[in-house]
């Protein structure tokens, strides 16, 4: 039974409800009163669903146990684009302290002045982040790494699919799910498809758009409900595109009904940053949380819970966990400059909406 890409397999293919005091299920909706580094409320926006559940259990609840005078209000969003929009809507009445989001989206927020810079004096554990994953201008560093994987129904395949081309196979007409942009899944599939057909996506995606138009008849849903993983697990679809970390979780949760692999053409990183908002209402307590999120204990705990790779160099993972992660520096990664992507993301999303999803 294929349980996931694993580090060796990746290289071979080239490739909780809150239980702590003060932990809320959603944002409090107010800025609060600024506290100290070890007290006061902080408001965090992050991903919804199983990600939220596991991050609460692995990171937020242990943080609250260590800092009992800090409270955390967590607001969940399905996508990074929704997170950025939520922070933008606050205008001059900032209520959010921290966001955890896709790097291409946070880079856009950096350029708009929405996020603040951080130093090692503010957040000492930045010193442990891989130097390649620290923002050159001092904005929020990478907090975790992942990559895009091919999802498949294990009962339908005797061996894991070896190529992304399986998504276009006519026998799977109406049996594929892809989350369209502005989701990072659709954006990343654009780069994977372009690389697969030999088009330089930094200059044009015309051929890629044509190729993705040919995929459309196979796609049952561009917005799978409840999500791309459960769509395959429940038999609504037999193939999909998702994130390796979440896929690995659902491989276990489904007793292997879901499979996840990185095909021979390779994949792209899905990278998340942790960001302090400009004019954060509770910046000192927020920096304390960011520092904890970059600690070996938090990074290891979330890797074990959700199979995201740590961004720091001093986390020690169990071998069986490390084998299922896509770590920084692994082979089979298609180069995708995230700052360039931040400036291109809206254009790609518009072309998806106009020429692929609604064509």
Tab-separated table of C-alpha atoms in Angstrom:
chain	number	residue	atom	x	y	z
A	1	UNK	CA	0.000	0.000	0.000
A	2	UNK	CA	1.422	3.361	-1.018
A	3	UNK	CA	1.424	5.634	2.008
A	4	UNK	CA	2.967	8.684	0.418
A	5	UNK	CA	5.983	9.986	-1.391
A	6	UNK	CA	8.490	9.633	1.421
A	7	UNK	CA	11.935	11.212	1.063
A	8	UNK	CA	13.461	8.180	-0.664
A	9	UNK	CA	10.429	7.642	-2.916
A	10	UNK	CA	10.394	11.353	-3.716
A	11	UNK	CA	14.008	11.263	-4.831
A	12	UNK	CA	13.481	8.039	-6.743
A	13	UNK	CA	10.633	9.569	-8.704
A	14	UNK	CA	12.586	12.803	-9.168
A	15	UNK	CA	10.816	14.141	-7.577
A	16	UNK	CA	-9.144	19.698	18.206
A	17	UNK	CA	-11.494	21.663	19.389
A	18	UNK	CA	-9.725	24.091	21.725
A	19	UNK	CA	-9.242	22.820	25.243
A	20	UNK	CA	-6.972	25.478	26.771
A	21	UNK	CA	-7.940	28.546	28.739
A	22	UNK	CA	-8.495	31.536	26.496
A	23	UNK	CA	-8.438	29.641	23.168
A	24	UNK	CA	-11.316	30.751	20.986
A	25	UNK	CA	-12.686	29.189	17.826
A	26	UNK	CA	-12.746	32.474	15.989
A	27	UNK	CA	-11.405	35.977	16.077
A	28	UNK	CA	-12.670	38.177	18.848
A	29	UNK	CA	-13.369	40.912	16.332
A	30	UNK	CA	-11.665	43.593	18.392
A	31	UNK	CA	-8.156	44.892	18.705
A	32	UNK	CA	-7.869	44.286	22.432
A	33	UNK	CA	-5.442	46.000	24.794
A	34	UNK	CA	-1.746	45.654	24.084
A	35	UNK	CA	-0.071	43.333	26.564
A	36	UNK	CA	3.530	42.409	27.269
A	37	UNK	CA	5.675	39.736	25.701
A	38	UNK	CA	4.150	37.211	28.104
A	39	UNK	CA	0.599	38.488	28.527
A	40	UNK	CA	-2.353	39.769	26.561
A	41	UNK	CA	-4.575	38.550	23.721
A	42	UNK	CA	-3.322	37.763	20.224
A	43	UNK	CA	-5.467	37.243	17.143
A	44	UNK	CA	-4.275	34.760	14.526
A	45	UNK	CA	-5.620	34.029	11.048
A	46	UNK	CA	-4.718	30.619	9.613
A	47	UNK	CA	-6.033	27.690	7.643
A	48	UNK	CA	-9.314	25.960	8.391
A	49	UNK	CA	-10.325	22.340	8.803
A	50	UNK	CA	-7.916	19.606	9.784
A	51	UNK	CA	-4.987	22.030	9.600
A	52	UNK	CA	-6.550	24.191	12.293
A	53	UNK	CA	-7.384	21.178	14.445
A	54	UNK	CA	-3.872	19.804	14.306
A	55	UNK	CA	-2.143	23.174	14.700
A	56	UNK	CA	-4.219	23.927	17.789
A	57	UNK	CA	-3.254	20.604	19.360
A	58	UNK	CA	0.404	20.562	18.348
A	59	UNK	CA	1.358	24.230	18.679
A	60	UNK	CA	-1.254	26.565	20.169
A	61	UNK	CA	-2.263	24.516	23.199
A	62	UNK	CA	1.343	23.790	24.288
A	63	UNK	CA	2.113	27.494	23.792
A	64	UNK	CA	-0.781	28.448	26.065
A	65	UNK	CA	0.454	26.003	28.685
A	66	UNK	CA	3.850	27.700	28.617
A	67	UNK	CA	2.404	31.229	28.549
A	68	UNK	CA	-0.809	31.064	30.611
A	69	UNK	CA	-1.241	34.855	30.644
A	70	UNK	CA	-1.502	35.016	26.847
A	71	UNK	CA	-4.775	34.174	25.123
A	72	UNK	CA	-5.129	33.166	21.483
A	73	UNK	CA	-8.115	33.921	19.263
A	74	UNK	CA	-7.965	31.942	16.027
A	75	UNK	CA	-9.889	32.865	12.866
A	76	UNK	CA	-9.852	30.237	10.128
A	77	UNK	CA	-9.929	30.747	6.374
A	78	UNK	CA	-9.910	28.221	3.547
A	79	UNK	CA	-7.251	29.983	1.491
A	80	UNK	CA	-4.407	32.453	1.835
A	81	UNK	CA	-6.182	34.808	-0.545
A	82	UNK	CA	-9.114	34.918	1.895
A	83	UNK	CA	-6.719	35.625	4.750
A	84	UNK	CA	-5.091	38.556	2.983
A	85	UNK	CA	-8.482	39.943	2.018
A	86	UNK	CA	-9.605	39.732	5.651
A	87	UNK	CA	-6.580	41.682	6.860
A	88	UNK	CA	-6.947	44.229	4.051
A	89	UNK	CA	-10.570	44.806	5.061
A	90	UNK	CA	-9.478	45.887	8.550
A	91	UNK	CA	-8.008	49.063	7.089
A	92	UNK	CA	-6.733	51.368	9.798
A	93	UNK	CA	-8.588	49.431	12.512
A	94	UNK	CA	-6.182	46.523	12.739
A	95	UNK	CA	-7.477	43.540	14.721
A	96	UNK	CA	-5.224	40.754	13.412
A	97	UNK	CA	-1.777	40.207	14.921
A	98	UNK	CA	-0.484	37.165	13.028
A	99	UNK	CA	-1.203	35.378	9.773
A	100	UNK	CA	0.075	31.999	8.582
A	101	UNK	CA	-0.258	31.857	4.800
A	102	UNK	CA	1.197	30.898	1.452
A	103	UNK	CA	4.416	32.750	0.686
A	104	UNK	CA	3.263	34.117	-2.671
A	105	UNK	CA	0.309	35.775	-0.938
A	106	UNK	CA	2.340	37.051	2.016
A	107	UNK	CA	4.862	38.543	-0.419
A	108	UNK	CA	1.979	40.497	-1.904
A	109	UNK	CA	1.021	41.684	1.568
A	110	UNK	CA	4.619	42.680	2.248
A	111	UNK	CA	4.678	44.894	-0.837
A	112	UNK	CA	1.396	46.511	0.251
A	113	UNK	CA	2.731	47.396	3.689
A	114	UNK	CA	0.316	45.026	5.437
A	115	UNK	CA	3.025	43.097	7.285
A	116	UNK	CA	5.860	44.220	9.515
A	117	UNK	CA	9.508	43.211	9.490
A	118	UNK	CA	10.976	41.016	12.220
A	119	UNK	CA	14.527	40.746	13.508
A	120	UNK	CA	16.360	38.110	15.542
A	121	UNK	CA	16.106	40.535	18.450
A	122	UNK	CA	12.309	40.401	18.087
A	123	UNK	CA	12.206	36.668	17.408
A	124	UNK	CA	15.415	34.867	18.440
A	125	UNK	CA	14.438	31.571	16.772
A	126	UNK	CA	14.697	33.215	13.348
A	127	UNK	CA	18.397	32.404	13.759
A	128	UNK	CA	17.505	28.712	13.398
A	129	UNK	CA	15.519	29.117	10.173
A	130	UNK	CA	17.320	27.865	7.079
A	131	UNK	CA	18.980	30.995	5.612
A	132	UNK	CA	17.295	30.366	2.247
A	133	UNK	CA	13.912	30.577	3.983
A	134	UNK	CA	14.437	33.935	5.694
A	135	UNK	CA	12.961	36.926	3.877
A	136	UNK	CA	15.772	39.113	2.550
A	137	UNK	CA	13.912	42.279	3.549
A	138	UNK	CA	13.152	41.050	7.056
A	139	UNK	CA	9.481	40.155	6.661
A	140	UNK	CA	7.919	37.032	8.154
A	141	UNK	CA	10.055	33.906	7.646
A	142	UNK	CA	8.984	30.546	6.324
A	143	UNK	CA	7.379	28.537	9.126
A	144	UNK	CA	6.727	25.242	7.304
A	145	UNK	CA	7.255	23.540	3.946
A	146	UNK	CA	5.197	21.229	1.801
A	147	UNK	CA	4.779	20.277	-1.851
A	148	UNK	CA	2.022	19.431	-4.306
A	149	UNK	CA	1.140	15.774	-4.739
A	150	UNK	CA	-1.135	13.667	-6.917
A	151	UNK	CA	-4.056	12.178	-5.007
A	152	UNK	CA	-5.542	8.864	-6.089
A	153	UNK	CA	-8.025	6.249	-4.925
A	154	UNK	CA	-5.883	3.290	-3.907
A	155	UNK	CA	-8.559	0.783	-4.920
A	156	UNK	CA	-8.436	2.086	-8.516
A	157	UNK	CA	-4.681	1.752	-9.001
A	158	UNK	CA	-2.511	-1.323	-8.470
A	159	UNK	CA	0.545	0.954	-8.366
A	160	UNK	CA	0.802	4.708	-7.841
A	161	UNK	CA	0.385	6.758	-11.050
A	162	UNK	CA	3.788	7.695	-12.443
A	163	UNK	CA	2.857	10.808	-14.419
A	164	UNK	CA	0.709	13.907	-13.975
A	165	UNK	CA	-0.667	13.010	-17.423
A	166	UNK	CA	-3.022	10.538	-15.724
A	167	UNK	CA	-5.237	13.523	-14.883
A	168	UNK	CA	-5.919	13.915	-18.614
A	169	UNK	CA	-6.688	10.220	-19.243
A	170	UNK	CA	-10.129	9.939	-20.909
A	171	UNK	CA	-11.115	6.988	-18.720
A	172	UNK	CA	-11.275	9.409	-15.767
A	173	UNK	CA	-13.719	11.802	-17.390
A	174	UNK	CA	-15.702	13.469	-14.620
A	175	UNK	CA	-13.625	11.716	-11.951
A	176	UNK	CA	-10.957	14.332	-11.216
A	177	UNK	CA	-10.982	17.212	-8.729
A	178	UNK	CA	-8.776	20.304	-8.913
A	179	UNK	CA	-9.069	23.356	-6.665
A	180	UNK	CA	-8.969	26.299	-9.063
A	181	UNK	CA	-7.147	29.567	-8.327
A	182	UNK	CA	-6.907	31.730	-6.358
A	183	UNK	CA	-6.113	28.544	-4.441
A	184	UNK	CA	-2.420	27.761	-4.416
A	185	UNK	CA	-3.237	24.259	-5.701
A	186	UNK	CA	-4.428	25.570	-9.055
A	187	UNK	CA	-1.607	28.089	-9.232
A	188	UNK	CA	0.977	25.395	-8.572
A	189	UNK	CA	-0.635	23.006	-11.057
A	190	UNK	CA	-0.138	25.726	-13.663
A	191	UNK	CA	3.617	25.685	-13.086
A	192	UNK	CA	3.730	21.869	-13.003
A	193	UNK	CA	1.764	21.615	-16.253
A	194	UNK	CA	3.927	24.210	-17.981
A	195	UNK	CA	7.101	22.409	-16.955
A	196	UNK	CA	5.633	19.083	-18.029
A	197	UNK	CA	4.899	20.307	-21.579
A	198	UNK	CA	8.102	22.324	-21.872
A	199	UNK	CA	6.691	25.856	-21.754
A	200	UNK	CA	8.631	28.547	-19.889
A	201	UNK	CA	5.929	29.842	-17.561
A	202	UNK	CA	7.956	32.945	-16.748
A	203	UNK	CA	7.342	34.229	-20.275
A	204	UNK	CA	4.002	32.662	-21.286
A	205	UNK	CA	1.346	30.170	-20.186
A	206	UNK	CA	-0.579	30.135	-23.469
A	207	UNK	CA	0.211	26.467	-24.196
A	208	UNK	CA	-0.376	25.603	-20.550
A	209	UNK	CA	-3.839	27.173	-20.609
A	210	UNK	CA	-4.678	25.125	-23.699
A	211	UNK	CA	-3.479	21.975	-21.941
A	212	UNK	CA	-5.567	22.782	-18.856
A	213	UNK	CA	-8.610	23.439	-21.053
A	214	UNK	CA	-8.185	19.850	-22.278
A	215	UNK	CA	-8.282	18.721	-18.633
A	216	UNK	CA	-11.631	20.431	-17.962
A	217	UNK	CA	-13.881	17.554	-19.215
A	218	UNK	CA	-12.266	15.239	-16.676
A	219	UNK	CA	-12.834	17.631	-13.766
A	220	UNK	CA	-15.940	16.932	-11.744
A	221	UNK	CA	-15.385	19.936	-9.499
A	222	UNK	CA	-13.091	22.952	-9.415
A	223	UNK	CA	-14.178	23.470	-5.784
A	224	UNK	CA	-14.470	19.973	-4.252
A	225	UNK	CA	-16.695	19.757	-1.203
A	226	UNK	CA	-15.803	19.230	1.576
A	227	UNK	CA	-12.270	19.141	0.153
A	228	UNK	CA	-10.056	17.503	-2.444
A	229	UNK	CA	-8.964	14.722	-0.092
A	230	UNK	CA	-12.390	13.604	1.095
A	231	UNK	CA	-13.628	13.745	-2.493
A	232	UNK	CA	-11.261	10.880	-3.307
A	233	UNK	CA	-11.716	9.044	0.002
A	234	UNK	CA	-15.512	8.969	-0.397
A	235	UNK	CA	-15.399	7.953	-4.061
A	236	UNK	CA	-16.788	11.178	-5.500
A	237	UNK	CA	-13.618	11.330	-7.591
A	238	UNK	CA	-10.693	8.982	-8.135
A	239	UNK	CA	-7.938	11.533	-8.814
A	240	UNK	CA	-7.076	14.958	-7.476
A	241	UNK	CA	-4.350	17.462	-6.779
A	242	UNK	CA	-3.467	18.345	-3.205
A	243	UNK	CA	-0.774	19.059	-0.673
A	244	UNK	CA	1.472	16.228	0.432
A	245	UNK	CA	1.216	17.063	4.144
A	246	UNK	CA	-2.572	16.976	4.324
A	247	UNK	CA	-2.616	13.997	1.978
A	248	UNK	CA	-0.317	12.032	4.285
A	249	UNK	CA	-2.665	12.761	7.181
A	250	UNK	CA	-5.658	11.495	5.216
A	251	UNK	CA	-3.736	8.449	3.987
A	252	UNK	CA	-3.561	7.403	7.640
A	253	UNK	CA	-7.041	8.614	8.517
A	254	UNK	CA	-8.595	6.674	5.620
A	255	UNK	CA	-6.649	3.458	6.332
A	256	UNK	CA	-4.982	3.786	2.960
A	257	UNK	CA	-8.098	4.444	0.862
A	258	UNK	CA	-6.340	7.608	-0.276
A	259	UNK	CA	-2.932	7.410	-1.914
A	260	UNK	CA	-0.536	10.281	-2.536
A	261	UNK	CA	2.525	10.421	-4.742
A	262	UNK	CA	4.749	12.816	-6.647
A	263	UNK	CA	4.900	11.802	-10.319
A	264	UNK	CA	8.116	11.549	-12.291
A	265	UNK	CA	7.873	15.074	-13.713
A	266	UNK	CA	8.342	16.529	-10.220
A	267	UNK	CA	6.478	19.056	-8.125
A	268	UNK	CA	6.656	22.547	-6.641
A	269	UNK	CA	6.993	23.619	-3.063
A	270	UNK	CA	3.972	24.870	-1.136
A	271	UNK	CA	5.520	27.219	1.406
A	272	UNK	CA	3.907	28.991	4.354
A	273	UNK	CA	5.190	32.053	6.185
A	274	UNK	CA	4.315	33.412	9.612
A	275	UNK	CA	3.702	37.146	9.547
A	276	UNK	CA	3.294	39.976	12.036
A	277	UNK	CA	0.815	42.563	10.784
A	278	UNK	CA	1.774	46.204	10.623
A	279	UNK	CA	0.124	48.046	13.526
A	280	UNK	CA	-0.630	44.733	15.239
A	281	UNK	CA	-2.702	45.453	18.373
A	282	UNK	CA	-0.623	43.115	20.530
A	283	UNK	CA	2.834	42.963	18.920
A	284	UNK	CA	4.928	41.807	21.889
A	285	UNK	CA	2.780	38.793	22.713
A	286	UNK	CA	2.543	38.093	18.978
A	287	UNK	CA	6.338	37.993	18.675
A	288	UNK	CA	6.428	35.537	21.570
A	289	UNK	CA	4.069	33.264	19.677
A	290	UNK	CA	6.042	33.556	16.443
A	291	UNK	CA	9.204	32.673	18.332
A	292	UNK	CA	7.487	29.602	19.804
A	293	UNK	CA	6.168	28.573	16.377
A	294	UNK	CA	9.769	28.528	15.140
A	295	UNK	CA	11.038	26.458	18.078
A	296	UNK	CA	12.228	22.861	17.647
A	297	UNK	CA	9.431	21.547	19.883
A	298	UNK	CA	6.653	23.274	17.909
A	299	UNK	CA	8.131	22.444	14.521
A	300	UNK	CA	8.659	18.806	15.437
A	301	UNK	CA	5.197	18.466	16.971
A	302	UNK	CA	3.454	19.817	13.870
A	303	UNK	CA	5.585	17.695	11.547
A	304	UNK	CA	4.554	14.609	13.515
A	305	UNK	CA	0.895	15.655	13.524
A	306	UNK	CA	0.528	16.904	9.961
A	307	UNK	CA	3.643	16.009	7.948
A	308	UNK	CA	4.753	19.566	7.209
A	309	UNK	CA	8.528	19.903	6.969
A	310	UNK	CA	10.182	22.264	9.462
A	311	UNK	CA	11.763	25.476	8.230
A	312	UNK	CA	14.399	25.437	10.971
A	313	UNK	CA	17.648	23.493	10.800
A	314	UNK	CA	17.675	22.215	14.392
A	315	UNK	CA	14.454	20.180	14.474
A	316	UNK	CA	15.008	16.464	14.991
A	317	UNK	CA	12.301	14.336	13.417
A	318	UNK	CA	11.648	10.625	13.876
A	319	UNK	CA	12.874	8.743	10.826
A	320	UNK	CA	9.406	7.428	9.988
A	321	UNK	CA	8.070	11.007	9.912
A	322	UNK	CA	10.980	12.442	7.932
A	323	UNK	CA	10.514	9.740	5.282
A	324	UNK	CA	7.066	11.126	4.430
A	325	UNK	CA	7.970	14.798	4.221
A	326	UNK	CA	9.069	16.946	1.318
A	327	UNK	CA	11.981	18.761	2.882
A	328	UNK	CA	13.845	21.799	1.651
A	329	UNK	CA	16.533	20.724	-0.794
A	330	UNK	CA	14.846	17.496	-1.909
A	331	UNK	CA	15.253	16.498	-5.549
A	332	UNK	CA	12.499	16.807	-8.131
A	333	UNK	CA	11.476	20.369	-7.325
A	334	UNK	CA	10.462	22.615	-10.208
A	335	UNK	CA	11.967	26.086	-9.608
A	336	UNK	CA	9.246	28.656	-8.917
A	337	UNK	CA	10.368	32.057	-7.705
A	338	UNK	CA	7.844	33.086	-5.073
A	339	UNK	CA	8.401	36.830	-5.335
A	340	UNK	CA	7.887	36.630	-9.082
A	341	UNK	CA	4.783	34.505	-8.510
A	342	UNK	CA	3.330	37.100	-6.129
A	343	UNK	CA	3.302	39.589	-9.002
A	344	UNK	CA	1.920	37.040	-11.481
A	345	UNK	CA	-0.658	35.233	-9.357
A	346	UNK	CA	-3.586	37.561	-10.174
A	347	UNK	CA	-2.926	37.268	-13.902
A	348	UNK	CA	-2.862	33.478	-13.742
A	349	UNK	CA	-6.040	33.453	-11.656
A	350	UNK	CA	-7.806	35.667	-14.174
A	351	UNK	CA	-6.828	33.404	-17.049
A	352	UNK	CA	-8.048	30.346	-15.141
A	353	UNK	CA	-11.400	32.000	-14.477
A	354	UNK	CA	-11.831	33.269	-18.013
A	355	UNK	CA	-10.338	30.486	-20.113
A	356	UNK	CA	-10.449	27.262	-18.082
A	357	UNK	CA	-13.103	27.197	-15.374
A	358	UNK	CA	-15.737	29.281	-17.163
A	359	UNK	CA	-14.767	28.514	-20.742
